[in-house]
mmCIF file of C-alpha atoms in Angstrom:
data_model
loop_
_atom_site.group_PDB
_atom_site.id
_atom_site.type_symbol
_atom_site.label_atom_id
_atom_site.label_comp_id
_atom_site.label_asym_id
_atom_site.label_seq_id
_atom_site.Cartn_x
_atom_site.Cartn_y
_atom_site.Cartn_z
ATOM 1 C CA MET A 1 107.955 -4.580 164.554
ATOM 2 C CA LYS A 2 109.607 -7.873 163.677
ATOM 3 C CA HIS A 3 109.674 -9.136 160.098
ATOM 4 C CA VAL A 4 108.955 -12.853 159.707
ATOM 5 C CA THR A 5 109.720 -14.638 156.439
ATOM 6 C CA ILE A 6 108.305 -18.071 155.670
ATOM 7 C CA VAL A 7 110.517 -19.396 152.888
ATOM 8 C CA VAL A 8 109.041 -21.465 150.076
ATOM 9 C CA PRO A 9 111.676 -23.811 148.614
ATOM 10 C CA LYS A 10 111.812 -24.460 144.901
ATOM 11 C CA GLY A 11 110.461 -27.891 144.001
ATOM 12 C CA ASN A 12 108.153 -28.760 146.873
ATOM 13 C CA ALA A 13 107.222 -27.975 150.458
ATOM 14 C CA ASN A 14 104.706 -29.130 153.012
ATOM 15 C CA LEU A 15 101.707 -26.832 152.690
ATOM 16 C CA SER A 16 100.433 -27.457 156.230
ATOM 17 C CA SER A 17 103.627 -26.167 157.854
ATOM 18 C CA ILE A 18 103.428 -23.012 155.710
ATOM 19 C CA THR A 19 99.764 -22.256 156.312
ATOM 20 C CA GLY A 20 99.861 -23.486 159.910
ATOM 21 C CA SER A 21 102.728 -21.152 160.770
ATOM 22 C CA TYR A 22 101.030 -18.250 159.045
ATOM 23 C CA GLU A 23 97.660 -18.797 160.746
ATOM 24 C CA ILE A 24 99.024 -19.219 164.276
ATOM 25 C CA LEU A 25 101.383 -16.255 164.042
ATOM 26 C CA THR A 26 98.641 -14.098 162.526
ATOM 27 C CA SER A 27 96.245 -15.079 165.312
ATOM 28 C CA ALA A 28 98.908 -14.352 167.920
ATOM 29 C CA ASN A 29 99.463 -10.895 166.448
ATOM 30 C CA ALA A 30 95.714 -10.177 166.374
ATOM 31 C CA TYR A 31 95.341 -11.255 170.014
ATOM 32 C CA TRP A 32 98.358 -9.125 170.955
ATOM 33 C CA GLN A 33 96.768 -6.069 169.356
ATOM 34 C CA LYS A 34 93.471 -6.721 171.165
ATOM 35 C CA GLN A 35 95.407 -6.473 174.429
ATOM 36 C CA GLY A 36 96.241 -2.877 173.509
ATOM 37 C CA HIS A 37 99.673 -3.420 171.959
ATOM 38 C CA LYS A 38 100.981 -2.321 168.581
ATOM 39 C CA SER A 39 101.349 -4.961 165.878
ATOM 40 C CA MET A 40 104.350 -7.159 166.705
ATOM 41 C CA ILE A 41 105.073 -8.962 163.422
ATOM 42 C CA ASP A 42 104.752 -8.629 159.676
ATOM 43 C CA ILE A 43 104.732 -11.921 157.735
ATOM 44 C CA THR A 44 105.949 -12.540 154.186
ATOM 45 C CA LEU A 45 106.202 -15.676 152.057
ATOM 46 C CA ALA A 46 109.402 -15.574 150.014
ATOM 47 C CA GLY A 47 111.219 -17.812 147.576
ATOM 48 C CA VAL A 48 113.285 -18.007 144.398
ATOM 49 C CA VAL A 49 110.315 -18.719 142.112
ATOM 50 C CA SER A 50 107.321 -16.461 141.506
ATOM 51 C CA GLU A 51 104.840 -19.335 141.505
ATOM 52 C CA LEU A 52 104.865 -22.776 143.046
ATOM 53 C CA LYS A 53 102.202 -25.466 142.792
ATOM 54 C CA LEU A 54 101.813 -27.591 145.920
ATOM 55 C CA ASP A 55 99.763 -30.641 146.866
ATOM 56 C CA ALA A 56 99.606 -32.146 143.365
ATOM 57 C CA GLY A 57 98.814 -28.744 141.872
ATOM 58 C CA PHE A 58 95.653 -28.137 143.884
ATOM 59 C CA ILE A 59 97.263 -25.157 145.658
ATOM 60 C CA THR A 60 99.384 -22.410 144.109
ATOM 61 C CA VAL A 61 101.467 -19.961 146.126
ATOM 62 C CA HIS A 62 103.100 -16.764 144.898
ATOM 63 C CA PRO A 63 106.144 -15.988 147.061
ATOM 64 C CA THR A 64 107.880 -12.632 147.127
ATOM 65 C CA PRO A 65 111.351 -12.857 145.516
ATOM 66 C CA ILE A 66 113.921 -13.280 148.278
ATOM 67 C CA HIS A 67 116.143 -10.541 146.895
ATOM 68 C CA ASP A 68 113.314 -8.032 147.322
ATOM 69 C CA LEU A 69 113.760 -8.481 151.082
ATOM 70 C CA GLU A 70 116.737 -6.543 152.345
ATOM 71 C CA LYS A 71 116.524 -7.889 155.891
ATOM 72 C CA THR A 72 114.306 -10.127 157.981
ATOM 73 C CA ASP A 73 114.241 -10.935 161.708
ATOM 74 C CA LEU A 74 112.975 -14.515 161.642
ATOM 75 C CA LEU A 75 113.187 -17.092 158.876
ATOM 76 C CA ILE A 76 110.875 -20.098 158.981
ATOM 77 C CA ILE A 77 111.833 -23.085 156.830
ATOM 78 C CA PRO A 78 108.845 -25.401 156.304
ATOM 79 C CA SER A 79 108.959 -29.162 156.039
ATOM 80 C CA ALA A 80 110.066 -30.371 152.614
ATOM 81 C CA PRO A 81 111.041 -33.668 150.958
ATOM 82 C CA TYR A 82 114.595 -34.412 152.054
ATOM 83 C CA ALA A 83 115.958 -35.713 148.768
ATOM 84 C CA ALA A 84 119.354 -34.442 147.646
ATOM 85 C CA GLN A 85 117.546 -32.951 144.652
ATOM 86 C CA LEU A 86 115.828 -30.413 146.902
ATOM 87 C CA ILE A 87 119.191 -29.106 148.060
ATOM 88 C CA ARG A 88 120.531 -28.959 144.505
ATOM 89 C CA GLU A 89 117.469 -26.990 143.372
ATOM 90 C CA ASN A 90 117.756 -24.475 146.202
ATOM 91 C CA VAL A 91 121.416 -23.447 146.201
ATOM 92 C CA GLU A 92 120.431 -19.790 145.824
ATOM 93 C CA LEU A 93 117.893 -19.985 148.660
ATOM 94 C CA ILE A 94 120.366 -21.795 150.926
ATOM 95 C CA SER A 95 122.966 -19.085 150.343
ATOM 96 C CA TRP A 96 120.396 -16.364 151.091
ATOM 97 C CA ILE A 97 119.344 -18.063 154.345
ATOM 98 C CA ARG A 98 122.972 -18.145 155.454
ATOM 99 C CA GLU A 99 123.404 -14.454 154.580
ATOM 100 C CA GLN A 100 120.305 -13.489 156.568
ATOM 101 C CA TYR A 101 121.611 -15.296 159.654
ATOM 102 C CA VAL A 102 124.919 -13.430 159.363
ATOM 103 C CA LYS A 103 122.903 -10.183 159.209
ATOM 104 C CA GLY A 104 121.192 -11.070 162.496
ATOM 105 C CA ALA A 105 118.109 -13.077 161.538
ATOM 106 C CA GLU A 106 117.004 -16.044 163.625
ATOM 107 C CA ILE A 107 116.038 -19.273 161.845
ATOM 108 C CA ALA A 108 113.449 -21.922 162.636
ATOM 109 C CA SER A 109 113.268 -25.148 160.631
ATOM 110 C CA MET A 110 110.311 -27.508 160.729
ATOM 111 C CA CYS A 111 110.563 -31.275 160.470
ATOM 112 C CA THR A 112 112.630 -32.197 157.377
ATOM 113 C CA GLY A 113 113.160 -28.519 156.614
ATOM 114 C CA ALA A 114 116.249 -29.169 158.760
ATOM 115 C CA PHE A 115 117.921 -30.606 155.632
ATOM 116 C CA LEU A 116 117.812 -27.202 153.908
ATOM 117 C CA LEU A 117 119.012 -25.499 157.075
ATOM 118 C CA ALA A 118 121.821 -28.044 157.482
ATOM 119 C CA ALA A 119 122.946 -27.407 153.905
ATOM 120 C CA THR A 120 123.782 -23.800 154.903
ATOM 121 C CA GLY A 121 126.500 -25.080 157.242
ATOM 122 C CA LEU A 122 124.999 -23.075 160.107
ATOM 123 C CA LEU A 123 124.174 -26.234 162.079
ATOM 124 C CA ASP A 124 127.694 -27.688 162.001
ATOM 125 C CA GLY A 125 128.751 -28.430 165.556
ATOM 126 C CA LYS A 126 125.273 -27.639 166.841
ATOM 127 C CA THR A 127 122.301 -29.692 167.998
ATOM 128 C CA CYS A 128 119.150 -30.091 165.943
ATOM 129 C CA SER A 129 116.108 -32.293 165.471
ATOM 130 C CA THR A 130 114.111 -33.539 162.502
ATOM 131 C CA HIS A 131 111.566 -36.244 161.757
ATOM 132 C CA TRP A 132 112.631 -39.561 163.309
ATOM 133 C CA SER A 133 112.181 -41.347 159.972
ATOM 134 C CA ALA A 134 114.867 -39.135 158.419
ATOM 135 C CA GLU A 135 117.486 -39.838 161.100
ATOM 136 C CA ALA A 136 119.701 -42.178 159.061
ATOM 137 C CA SER A 137 119.673 -39.997 155.934
ATOM 138 C CA PHE A 138 120.395 -36.857 157.934
ATOM 139 C CA LYS A 139 123.325 -38.394 159.805
ATOM 140 C CA GLN A 140 124.798 -39.689 156.569
ATOM 141 C CA MET A 141 124.498 -36.320 154.802
ATOM 142 C CA PHE A 142 125.490 -34.111 157.731
ATOM 143 C CA PRO A 143 127.873 -35.969 160.095
ATOM 144 C CA LYS A 144 129.121 -32.719 161.685
ATOM 145 C CA ILE A 145 125.706 -32.007 163.241
ATOM 146 C CA ASN A 146 124.607 -33.371 166.597
ATOM 147 C CA LEU A 147 121.233 -34.789 165.593
ATOM 148 C CA GLN A 148 118.881 -35.548 168.483
ATOM 149 C CA PRO A 149 115.665 -36.838 166.892
ATOM 150 C CA ASP A 150 114.087 -37.526 170.284
ATOM 151 C CA LYS A 151 113.968 -33.775 170.931
ATOM 152 C CA LEU A 152 110.732 -32.038 170.045
ATOM 153 C CA ILE A 153 112.434 -28.623 169.918
ATOM 154 C CA THR A 154 116.059 -27.507 169.964
ATOM 155 C CA ALA A 155 117.290 -23.948 170.437
ATOM 156 C CA GLU A 156 120.883 -22.827 169.999
ATOM 157 C CA ASN A 157 122.368 -19.460 169.020
ATOM 158 C CA GLY A 158 119.177 -18.160 167.432
ATOM 159 C CA ILE A 159 118.541 -21.368 165.479
ATOM 160 C CA TYR A 160 115.469 -23.439 166.310
ATOM 161 C CA THR A 161 114.498 -26.865 164.979
ATOM 162 C CA ASN A 162 111.744 -29.337 165.733
ATOM 163 C CA GLY A 163 110.806 -32.966 165.243
ATOM 164 C CA GLY A 164 108.442 -34.501 162.743
ATOM 165 C CA ALA A 165 105.130 -33.821 161.052
ATOM 166 C CA TYR A 166 102.613 -31.728 162.996
ATOM 167 C CA SER A 167 104.964 -31.184 165.921
ATOM 168 C CA PHE A 168 105.838 -27.992 164.030
ATOM 169 C CA LEU A 169 102.819 -26.567 165.855
ATOM 170 C CA ASN A 170 104.774 -26.805 169.107
ATOM 171 C CA LEU A 171 107.663 -24.927 167.540
ATOM 172 C CA VAL A 172 105.313 -22.155 166.410
ATOM 173 C CA LEU A 173 103.947 -21.874 169.969
ATOM 174 C CA PHE A 174 107.547 -21.682 171.191
ATOM 175 C CA LEU A 175 108.158 -18.798 168.780
ATOM 176 C CA VAL A 176 104.912 -17.090 169.835
ATOM 177 C CA GLU A 177 106.011 -17.172 173.468
ATOM 178 C CA LYS A 178 109.463 -15.870 172.509
ATOM 179 C CA TYR A 179 108.265 -13.002 170.330
ATOM 180 C CA PHE A 180 105.044 -12.142 172.199
ATOM 181 C CA ASP A 181 104.612 -13.597 175.694
ATOM 182 C CA ARG A 182 103.438 -16.679 177.597
ATOM 183 C CA GLN A 183 99.828 -15.493 177.765
ATOM 184 C CA THR A 184 99.625 -15.176 173.981
ATOM 185 C CA ALA A 185 101.136 -18.649 173.530
ATOM 186 C CA ILE A 186 98.569 -20.134 175.929
ATOM 187 C CA TYR A 187 95.794 -18.366 174.030
ATOM 188 C CA CYS A 188 97.011 -19.875 170.738
ATOM 189 C CA SER A 189 97.344 -23.329 172.303
ATOM 190 C CA LYS A 190 93.684 -23.146 173.333
ATOM 191 C CA ILE A 191 92.400 -21.730 170.048
ATOM 192 C CA PHE A 192 94.298 -24.254 167.922
ATOM 193 C CA GLN A 193 94.063 -27.027 170.557
ATOM 194 C CA ILE A 194 97.782 -27.745 170.703
ATOM 195 C CA ASP A 195 99.270 -29.582 173.679
ATOM 196 C CA MET A 196 101.966 -27.302 175.092
ATOM 197 C CA ASP A 197 103.390 -29.983 177.397
ATOM 198 C CA ARG A 198 104.918 -32.227 174.725
ATOM 199 C CA THR A 199 108.702 -32.344 174.988
ATOM 200 C CA SER A 200 109.666 -35.414 172.957
ATOM 201 C CA GLN A 201 108.735 -37.236 169.773
ATOM 202 C CA SER A 202 110.215 -40.489 171.075
ATOM 203 C CA PRO A 203 106.823 -42.164 171.734
ATOM 204 C CA PHE A 204 106.075 -41.833 168.020
ATOM 205 C CA PHE A 205 109.298 -43.463 166.788
ATOM 206 C CA ILE A 206 109.007 -46.517 164.582
ATOM 207 C CA PHE A 207 112.451 -48.083 164.549
ATOM 208 C CA GLN A 208 113.397 -48.691 160.942
ATOM 209 C CA ILE A 209 115.904 -51.490 160.523
ATOM 210 C CA GLN A 210 118.553 -50.102 158.201
ATOM 211 C CA LYS A 211 119.874 -52.732 155.821
ATOM 212 C CA ASN A 212 120.511 -50.716 152.681
ATOM 213 C CA HIS A 213 124.048 -49.765 153.757
ATOM 214 C CA GLY A 214 125.774 -52.330 151.537
ATOM 215 C CA ASP A 215 127.853 -54.022 154.246
ATOM 216 C CA ASP A 216 127.082 -57.761 154.005
ATOM 217 C CA LEU A 217 128.889 -58.595 157.229
ATOM 218 C CA VAL A 218 126.776 -56.097 159.185
ATOM 219 C CA CYS A 219 123.603 -57.415 157.507
ATOM 220 C CA LYS A 220 124.463 -60.910 158.755
ATOM 221 C CA ALA A 221 124.978 -59.514 162.255
ATOM 222 C CA GLN A 222 121.652 -57.664 162.125
ATOM 223 C CA THR A 223 119.834 -60.804 161.035
ATOM 224 C CA TYR A 224 121.451 -62.777 163.827
ATOM 225 C CA ILE A 225 120.412 -60.173 166.412
ATOM 226 C CA GLU A 226 116.823 -60.118 165.149
ATOM 227 C CA GLN A 227 116.591 -63.909 165.311
ATOM 228 C CA HIS A 228 117.991 -64.233 168.840
ATOM 229 C CA LEU A 229 116.082 -61.620 170.828
ATOM 230 C CA THR A 230 115.084 -63.969 173.637
ATOM 231 C CA GLY A 231 118.577 -65.264 174.356
ATOM 232 C CA LYS A 232 121.743 -63.621 175.572
ATOM 233 C CA ILE A 233 123.918 -62.426 172.705
ATOM 234 C CA SER A 234 127.693 -62.324 173.044
ATOM 235 C CA PHE A 235 129.027 -59.782 170.580
ATOM 236 C CA GLU A 236 132.544 -61.123 171.159
ATOM 237 C CA GLU A 237 131.384 -64.530 169.913
ATOM 238 C CA LEU A 238 129.365 -63.008 167.076
ATOM 239 C CA ALA A 239 132.393 -61.029 165.893
ATOM 240 C CA ALA A 240 134.551 -64.170 166.043
ATOM 241 C CA GLU A 241 131.918 -66.092 164.080
ATOM 242 C CA LEU A 242 132.084 -63.392 161.415
ATOM 243 C CA ALA A 243 135.912 -63.545 161.424
ATOM 244 C CA ILE A 244 136.448 -59.967 162.535
ATOM 245 C CA SER A 245 137.875 -58.368 165.669
ATOM 246 C CA ARG A 246 135.392 -56.995 168.192
ATOM 247 C CA ARG A 247 136.788 -53.495 167.752
ATOM 248 C CA ASN A 248 136.418 -53.534 163.964
ATOM 249 C CA PHE A 249 133.012 -55.189 164.288
ATOM 250 C CA ASP A 250 131.747 -52.361 166.524
ATOM 251 C CA ARG A 251 133.203 -49.742 164.205
ATOM 252 C CA ARG A 252 131.670 -51.199 161.031
ATOM 253 C CA PHE A 253 128.316 -51.861 162.683
ATOM 254 C CA THR A 254 128.026 -48.311 164.024
ATOM 255 C CA LYS A 255 129.086 -46.780 160.707
ATOM 256 C CA ALA A 256 126.532 -48.855 158.776
ATOM 257 C CA THR A 257 123.509 -48.577 161.074
ATOM 258 C CA GLY A 258 124.078 -45.452 163.140
ATOM 259 C CA ASN A 259 123.809 -47.565 166.309
ATOM 260 C CA THR A 260 126.314 -49.573 168.314
ATOM 261 C CA PRO A 261 125.523 -53.321 168.407
ATOM 262 C CA VAL A 262 124.167 -52.949 171.960
ATOM 263 C CA GLU A 263 121.992 -49.962 170.995
ATOM 264 C CA TYR A 264 120.713 -51.834 167.950
ATOM 265 C CA LEU A 265 119.788 -54.862 170.066
ATOM 266 C CA GLN A 266 117.953 -52.636 172.539
ATOM 267 C CA ARG A 267 116.067 -50.802 169.794
ATOM 268 C CA VAL A 268 114.971 -54.021 168.098
ATOM 269 C CA LYS A 269 113.815 -55.446 171.431
ATOM 270 C CA VAL A 270 111.863 -52.274 172.252
ATOM 271 C CA GLU A 271 110.283 -52.158 168.782
ATOM 272 C CA VAL A 272 109.076 -55.746 169.169
ATOM 273 C CA ALA A 273 107.827 -54.898 172.666
ATOM 274 C CA LYS A 274 105.977 -51.822 171.372
ATOM 275 C CA ASN A 275 104.199 -53.882 168.719
ATOM 276 C CA ALA A 276 103.182 -56.456 171.319
ATOM 277 C CA LEU A 277 101.938 -53.812 173.746
ATOM 278 C CA GLU A 278 99.910 -52.142 170.984
ATOM 279 C CA LYS A 279 98.027 -55.391 170.383
ATOM 280 C CA GLY A 280 97.015 -55.370 174.049
ATOM 281 C CA ARG A 281 96.753 -59.139 174.436
ATOM 282 C CA LYS A 282 99.791 -59.724 176.652
ATOM 283 C CA SER A 283 100.784 -58.311 180.005
ATOM 284 C CA ILE A 284 103.895 -56.170 180.317
ATOM 285 C CA PHE A 285 105.591 -59.057 182.147
ATOM 286 C CA GLU A 286 104.861 -61.436 179.249
ATOM 287 C CA VAL A 287 106.109 -58.923 176.680
ATOM 288 C CA MET A 288 109.247 -58.330 178.736
ATOM 289 C CA ASN A 289 110.040 -62.047 178.722
ATOM 290 C CA ASP A 290 109.276 -62.357 175.012
ATOM 291 C CA VAL A 291 112.049 -59.891 174.179
ATOM 292 C CA GLY A 292 114.600 -61.490 176.477
ATOM 293 C CA TYR A 293 114.430 -59.398 179.647
ATOM 294 C CA SER A 294 114.242 -61.039 183.059
ATOM 295 C CA ASP A 295 114.790 -57.869 185.077
ATOM 296 C CA ASP A 296 111.683 -55.678 184.963
ATOM 297 C CA LYS A 297 113.627 -52.616 186.158
ATOM 298 C CA ALA A 298 116.154 -52.950 183.334
ATOM 299 C CA PHE A 299 113.328 -53.416 180.808
ATOM 300 C CA ARG A 300 111.493 -50.323 182.040
ATOM 301 C CA GLU A 301 114.656 -48.233 181.976
ATOM 302 C CA VAL A 302 115.610 -49.228 178.426
ATOM 303 C CA PHE A 303 112.025 -48.861 177.176
ATOM 304 C CA LYS A 304 111.677 -45.373 178.658
ATOM 305 C CA LYS A 305 115.122 -44.324 177.448
ATOM 306 C CA ILE A 306 114.145 -45.139 173.859
ATOM 307 C CA THR A 307 110.450 -44.166 173.805
ATOM 308 C CA GLY A 308 110.331 -41.463 176.463
ATOM 309 C CA VAL A 309 107.483 -43.213 178.308
ATOM 310 C CA SER A 310 107.130 -46.288 180.516
ATOM 311 C CA PRO A 311 105.803 -49.590 179.110
ATOM 312 C CA LEU A 312 102.645 -49.112 181.194
ATOM 313 C CA ASP A 313 102.013 -45.621 179.822
ATOM 314 C CA TYR A 314 102.770 -46.777 176.276
ATOM 315 C CA LYS A 315 100.276 -49.625 176.536
ATOM 316 C CA ALA A 316 97.623 -47.335 178.006
ATOM 317 C CA ARG A 317 98.094 -44.885 175.137
ATOM 318 C CA TYR A 318 98.325 -47.204 172.148
ATOM 319 C CA ALA A 319 96.875 -50.640 173.017
ATOM 320 C CA LYS A 320 93.883 -51.824 171.020
ATOM 321 C CA GLU A 321 90.747 -52.424 173.007
ATOM 322 C CA ILE A 322 90.211 -56.159 173.435
ATOM 323 C CA ARG A 323 86.576 -57.227 173.325
#
């Protein structure tokens, strides 16, 4: 039998990722036993506090003290607010998670739970995912980690992470298939009505223009880019206008925003295109021209690279019905 521990961080945690994980894994175990097998998993909630009030105090959980657990096989870290305070409040828990991995436990982090996992140092040099809205903060706090926020699930050396919000359900199904079998995972997907075919959270990205980095020169460049989407931008000329070499301009821009100037331009164009497609009033050709593309193949390629879907599919999925 495998021992699964859902950790409950001190301070706050997302209740849905705790209860959702517990319910799906419990259902998987019950289904497994109905097929004539012995119980596969035993689940415990554990933390460094004996009582924690969640969801504005409406729900109270009573975790088992972590030091009462000598060894566990799988640690699940739920989504939690990714403020630096959370890491400061959970130094003891972070150390214990690291110790359990050294002892052979596997670890799965959900959404912004990746911040707690990253604080252990176990993700350094590895790939992980988290909620797309936390991308900039995560990269700033943990530059040694290869963050890929477009990935719905990552798996590397017994460490599993997933993207944002309720996509944790897909990670739980992944774990069900790993610890039970494919048939049990399919059963859970049907019972809980979870789409097993999702592979990316890119279609749900909302590009957030980062201007709180404190670099005035980069802010001027960002503003210029946003105001000249329909024309052709020469970054050589823009750098000269800002009295900086192109090399230093690229370096400062990437450091401040997390994107190269070209990537930033593409992301802004695609975000404007997404908003236009969601309104449903314009054709894809009109939207393409509005954001400065004349080559429909190039537009489709950039759009799909950033969102994971074609402009046509995006419009079909998110456009408002025009009456």
